[in-house]
Each structure stands twice: as C-alpha cells, then as structure tokens.
Short mmCIF file of C-alpha atoms in Angstrom, two decimals:
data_model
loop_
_atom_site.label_atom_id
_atom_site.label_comp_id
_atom_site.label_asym_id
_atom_site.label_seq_id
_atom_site.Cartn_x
_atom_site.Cartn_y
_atom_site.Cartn_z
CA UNK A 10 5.37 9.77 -26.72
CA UNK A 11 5.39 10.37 -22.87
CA UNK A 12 3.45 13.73 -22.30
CA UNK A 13 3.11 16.08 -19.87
CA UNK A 14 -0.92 14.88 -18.55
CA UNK A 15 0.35 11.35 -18.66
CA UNK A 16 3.07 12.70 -16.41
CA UNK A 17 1.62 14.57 -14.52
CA UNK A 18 -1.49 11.89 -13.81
CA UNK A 19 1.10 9.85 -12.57
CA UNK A 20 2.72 11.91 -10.46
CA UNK A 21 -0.65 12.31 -8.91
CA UNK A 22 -1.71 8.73 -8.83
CA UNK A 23 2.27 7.62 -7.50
CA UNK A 24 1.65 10.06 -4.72
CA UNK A 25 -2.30 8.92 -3.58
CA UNK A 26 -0.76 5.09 -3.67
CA UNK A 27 1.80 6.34 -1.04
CA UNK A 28 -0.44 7.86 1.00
CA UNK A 29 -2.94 5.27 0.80
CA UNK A 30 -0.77 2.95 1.76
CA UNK A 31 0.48 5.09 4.66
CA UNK A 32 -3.05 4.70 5.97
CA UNK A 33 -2.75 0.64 5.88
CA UNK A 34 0.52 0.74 7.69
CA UNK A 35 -0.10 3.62 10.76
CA UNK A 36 -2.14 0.98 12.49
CA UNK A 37 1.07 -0.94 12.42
CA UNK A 38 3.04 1.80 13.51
CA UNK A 39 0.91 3.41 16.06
CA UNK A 40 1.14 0.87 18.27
CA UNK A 41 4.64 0.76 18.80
CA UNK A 42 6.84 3.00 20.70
CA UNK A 43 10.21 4.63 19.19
CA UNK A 44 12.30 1.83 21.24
CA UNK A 45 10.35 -0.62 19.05
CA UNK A 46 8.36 -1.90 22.10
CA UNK A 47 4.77 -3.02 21.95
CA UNK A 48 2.82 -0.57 23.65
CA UNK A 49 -0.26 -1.69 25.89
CA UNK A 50 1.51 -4.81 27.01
CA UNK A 51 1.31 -6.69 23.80
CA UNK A 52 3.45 -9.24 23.21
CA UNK A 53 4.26 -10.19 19.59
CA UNK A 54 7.44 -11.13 18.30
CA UNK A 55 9.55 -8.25 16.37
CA UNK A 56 9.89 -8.98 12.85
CA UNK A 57 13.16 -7.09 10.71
CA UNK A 58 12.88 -3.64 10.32
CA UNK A 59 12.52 -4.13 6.55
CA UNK A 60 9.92 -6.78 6.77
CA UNK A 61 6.29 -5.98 5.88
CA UNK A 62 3.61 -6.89 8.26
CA UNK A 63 1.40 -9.83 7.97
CA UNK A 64 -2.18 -9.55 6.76
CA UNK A 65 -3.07 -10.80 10.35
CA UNK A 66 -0.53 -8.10 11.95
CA UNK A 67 -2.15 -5.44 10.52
CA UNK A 68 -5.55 -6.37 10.95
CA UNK A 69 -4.72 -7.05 14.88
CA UNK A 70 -3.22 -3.47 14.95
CA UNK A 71 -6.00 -2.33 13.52
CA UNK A 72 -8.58 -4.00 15.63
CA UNK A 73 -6.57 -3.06 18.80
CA UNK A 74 -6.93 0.82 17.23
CA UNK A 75 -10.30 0.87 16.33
CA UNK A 76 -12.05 -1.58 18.85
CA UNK A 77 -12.92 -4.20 16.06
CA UNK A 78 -14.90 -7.14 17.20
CA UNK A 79 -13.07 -10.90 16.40
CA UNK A 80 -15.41 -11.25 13.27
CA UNK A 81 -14.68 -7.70 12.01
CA UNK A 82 -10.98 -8.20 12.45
CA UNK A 83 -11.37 -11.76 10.29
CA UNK A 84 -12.86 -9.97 7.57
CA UNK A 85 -10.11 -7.04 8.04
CA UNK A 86 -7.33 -9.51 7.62
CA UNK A 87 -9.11 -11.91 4.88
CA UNK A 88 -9.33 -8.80 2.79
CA UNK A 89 -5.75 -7.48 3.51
CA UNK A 90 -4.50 -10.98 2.40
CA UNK A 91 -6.59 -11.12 -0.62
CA UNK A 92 -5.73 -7.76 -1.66
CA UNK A 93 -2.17 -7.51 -0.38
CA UNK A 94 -1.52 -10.44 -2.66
CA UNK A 95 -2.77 -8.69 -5.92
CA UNK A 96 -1.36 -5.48 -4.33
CA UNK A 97 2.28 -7.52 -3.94
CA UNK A 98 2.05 -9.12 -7.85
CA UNK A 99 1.11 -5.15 -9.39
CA UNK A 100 3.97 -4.11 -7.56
CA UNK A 101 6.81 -6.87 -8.95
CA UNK A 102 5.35 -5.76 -12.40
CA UNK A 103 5.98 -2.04 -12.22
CA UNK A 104 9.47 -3.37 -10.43
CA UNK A 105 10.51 -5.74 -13.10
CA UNK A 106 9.24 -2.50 -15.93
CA UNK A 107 11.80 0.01 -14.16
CA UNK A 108 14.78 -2.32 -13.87
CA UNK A 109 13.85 -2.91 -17.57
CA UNK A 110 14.01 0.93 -18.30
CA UNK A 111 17.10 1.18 -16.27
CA UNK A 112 18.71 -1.54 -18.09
CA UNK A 113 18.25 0.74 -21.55
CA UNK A 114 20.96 1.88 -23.06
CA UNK A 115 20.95 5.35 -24.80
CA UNK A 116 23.14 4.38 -26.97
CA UNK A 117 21.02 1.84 -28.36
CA UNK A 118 18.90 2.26 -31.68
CA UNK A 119 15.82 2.33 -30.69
CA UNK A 120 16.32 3.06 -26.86
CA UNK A 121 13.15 6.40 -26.91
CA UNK A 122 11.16 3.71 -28.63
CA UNK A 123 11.98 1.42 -25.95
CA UNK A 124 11.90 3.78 -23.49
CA UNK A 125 8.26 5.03 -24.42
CA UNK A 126 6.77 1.76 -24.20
CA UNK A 127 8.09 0.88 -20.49
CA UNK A 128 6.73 4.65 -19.43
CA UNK A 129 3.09 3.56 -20.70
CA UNK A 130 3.87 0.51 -19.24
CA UNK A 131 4.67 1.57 -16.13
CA UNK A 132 1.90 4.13 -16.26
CA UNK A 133 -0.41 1.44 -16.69
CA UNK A 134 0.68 -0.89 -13.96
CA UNK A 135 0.94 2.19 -11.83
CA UNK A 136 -3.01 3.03 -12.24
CA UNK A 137 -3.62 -0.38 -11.82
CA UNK A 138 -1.98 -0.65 -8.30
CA UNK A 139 -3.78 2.62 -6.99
CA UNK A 140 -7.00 1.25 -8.26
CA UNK A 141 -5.47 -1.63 -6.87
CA UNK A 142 -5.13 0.37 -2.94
CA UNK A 143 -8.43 2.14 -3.79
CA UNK A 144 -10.65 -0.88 -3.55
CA UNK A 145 -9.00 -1.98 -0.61
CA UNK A 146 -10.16 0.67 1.01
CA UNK A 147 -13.14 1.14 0.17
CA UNK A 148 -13.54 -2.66 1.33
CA UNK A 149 -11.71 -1.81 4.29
CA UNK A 150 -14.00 1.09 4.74
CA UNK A 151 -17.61 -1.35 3.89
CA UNK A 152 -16.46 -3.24 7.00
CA UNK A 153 -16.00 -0.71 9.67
CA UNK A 154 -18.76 1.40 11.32
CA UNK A 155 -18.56 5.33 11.22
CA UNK A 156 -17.14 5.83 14.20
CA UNK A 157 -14.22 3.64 13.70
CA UNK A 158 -13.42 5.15 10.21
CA UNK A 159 -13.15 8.81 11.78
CA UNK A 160 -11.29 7.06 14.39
CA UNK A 161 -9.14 6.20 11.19
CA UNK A 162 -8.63 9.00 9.56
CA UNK A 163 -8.12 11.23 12.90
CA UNK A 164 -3.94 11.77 13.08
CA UNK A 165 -2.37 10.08 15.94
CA UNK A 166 -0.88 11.95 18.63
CA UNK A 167 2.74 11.23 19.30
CA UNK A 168 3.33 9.19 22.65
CA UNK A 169 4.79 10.60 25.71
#
C-alpha cells in the first residue's frame, strides 16, 4: 500500500521538479517585459502563451543572461534538446498513469488494488523525471563558468 514516506518523498521530489524547472524557464521569462515585448531590442517572433520554448529559445535567453559565448550556447541548447526530449517522454508517462487513476472507478472490484499500482507507478515515473531535471542541471551547470552560475541562481529584479 501507498504510505506515508512514499508520500511524503513525493511530495518532496514533485515540488524540487517544479522548482527545477522554474530555473530552466526564468531565462525565458526574464527577458521579456509584462506587455510580452522583447526587452533589449530583440526581435523574435511570439510564440502562444501556452507554448513551451524551443531548446534553441532557451538556450539564446540564457546566453543573452549569462554572457555565453556561441559555442557555450550550442552545447546549452544541444543538451536542452537532448534532455528536454527524455524530460517530454517521462512526463506523457506520469500523464497517461494519472488519467489512468482518474479513469478508476471506486466502485470497481479491485479499484485500491488498481489504484496502488498507478501510485507506485506514478511514484516511480515521478523520481525518474526529477532525476530526469537533476542531470540536466548538473550538465547545464558542467558547461557554465562560476560566475555565470551565481549569475544563475541570483533572483532577478523586476523591471521598471
């Protein structure tokens, strides 16, 4: 059965994903303005709001950011597209596992077996996918000098 530390380690390792990934995206982000205007005179073309940036986008945000040379930012966005693909298939499994466990039925016979299984399922796929954001930062990390990674992890200051 589902217990508590299983819970609880997932809790923990749903909320490190988000914020890992929150460290991916604010390069994105920082370099727009609330309007949705490209700061710095930058001209790209806007993409939906729902739409998730391009391993390229992000590693040009990034480079812009943290003064990345061309060869640095190729390796940046290689590395986002390698991992954002395994990232991307992780994240359709743990999808397709909670529409499964929302498709249960309590009514059903065997629906806590059922429902057991998907929860160490999606336990399972959810370690996987922060492992998953770990080592692509850590790769991220390998690739930038010290400088730029305290440039990282220093909070932006909100745009007048």
């Amino acid at each position: 059965m589902f217990n508590r530390k299983k819970a609880g380690m997932m809790g923990v390792i749903g909320l490190s994903a988000a914020i890992i990934t929150g460290v991916a995206v604010s390069a994105y982000a920082e370099t727009k303005s609330p309007q949705g205007d490209v700061v710095k005179g930058q001209a790209t073309q806007e993409a939906p709001m729902n739409a998730v940036p391009s391993h390229e986008q992000l590693a040009s945000r990034m480079a812009q950011q943290l003064g990345l040379d061309e060869k640095t930012q190729s390796k940046v966005s290689d590395l986002f597209e390698k991992d954002g693909k395994a990232i991307r298939k992780i994240q359709e499994q743990l999808q397709t596992t909670q529409m499964e466990l929302s498709s249960l039925s309590p009514s059903s016979k065997d629906y806590m077996d059922k429902v057991d299984d998907l929860a160490e399922k999606s336990g399972e796929l959810t370690e996987d996918l922060t492992i998953a954001y770990a080592k692509n930062r850590a790769g991220l990390y390998a690739l930038l000098t010290p400088q730029q990674i305290k440039k990282l992890e220093t909070p932006a200051q909100p745009q007048s």
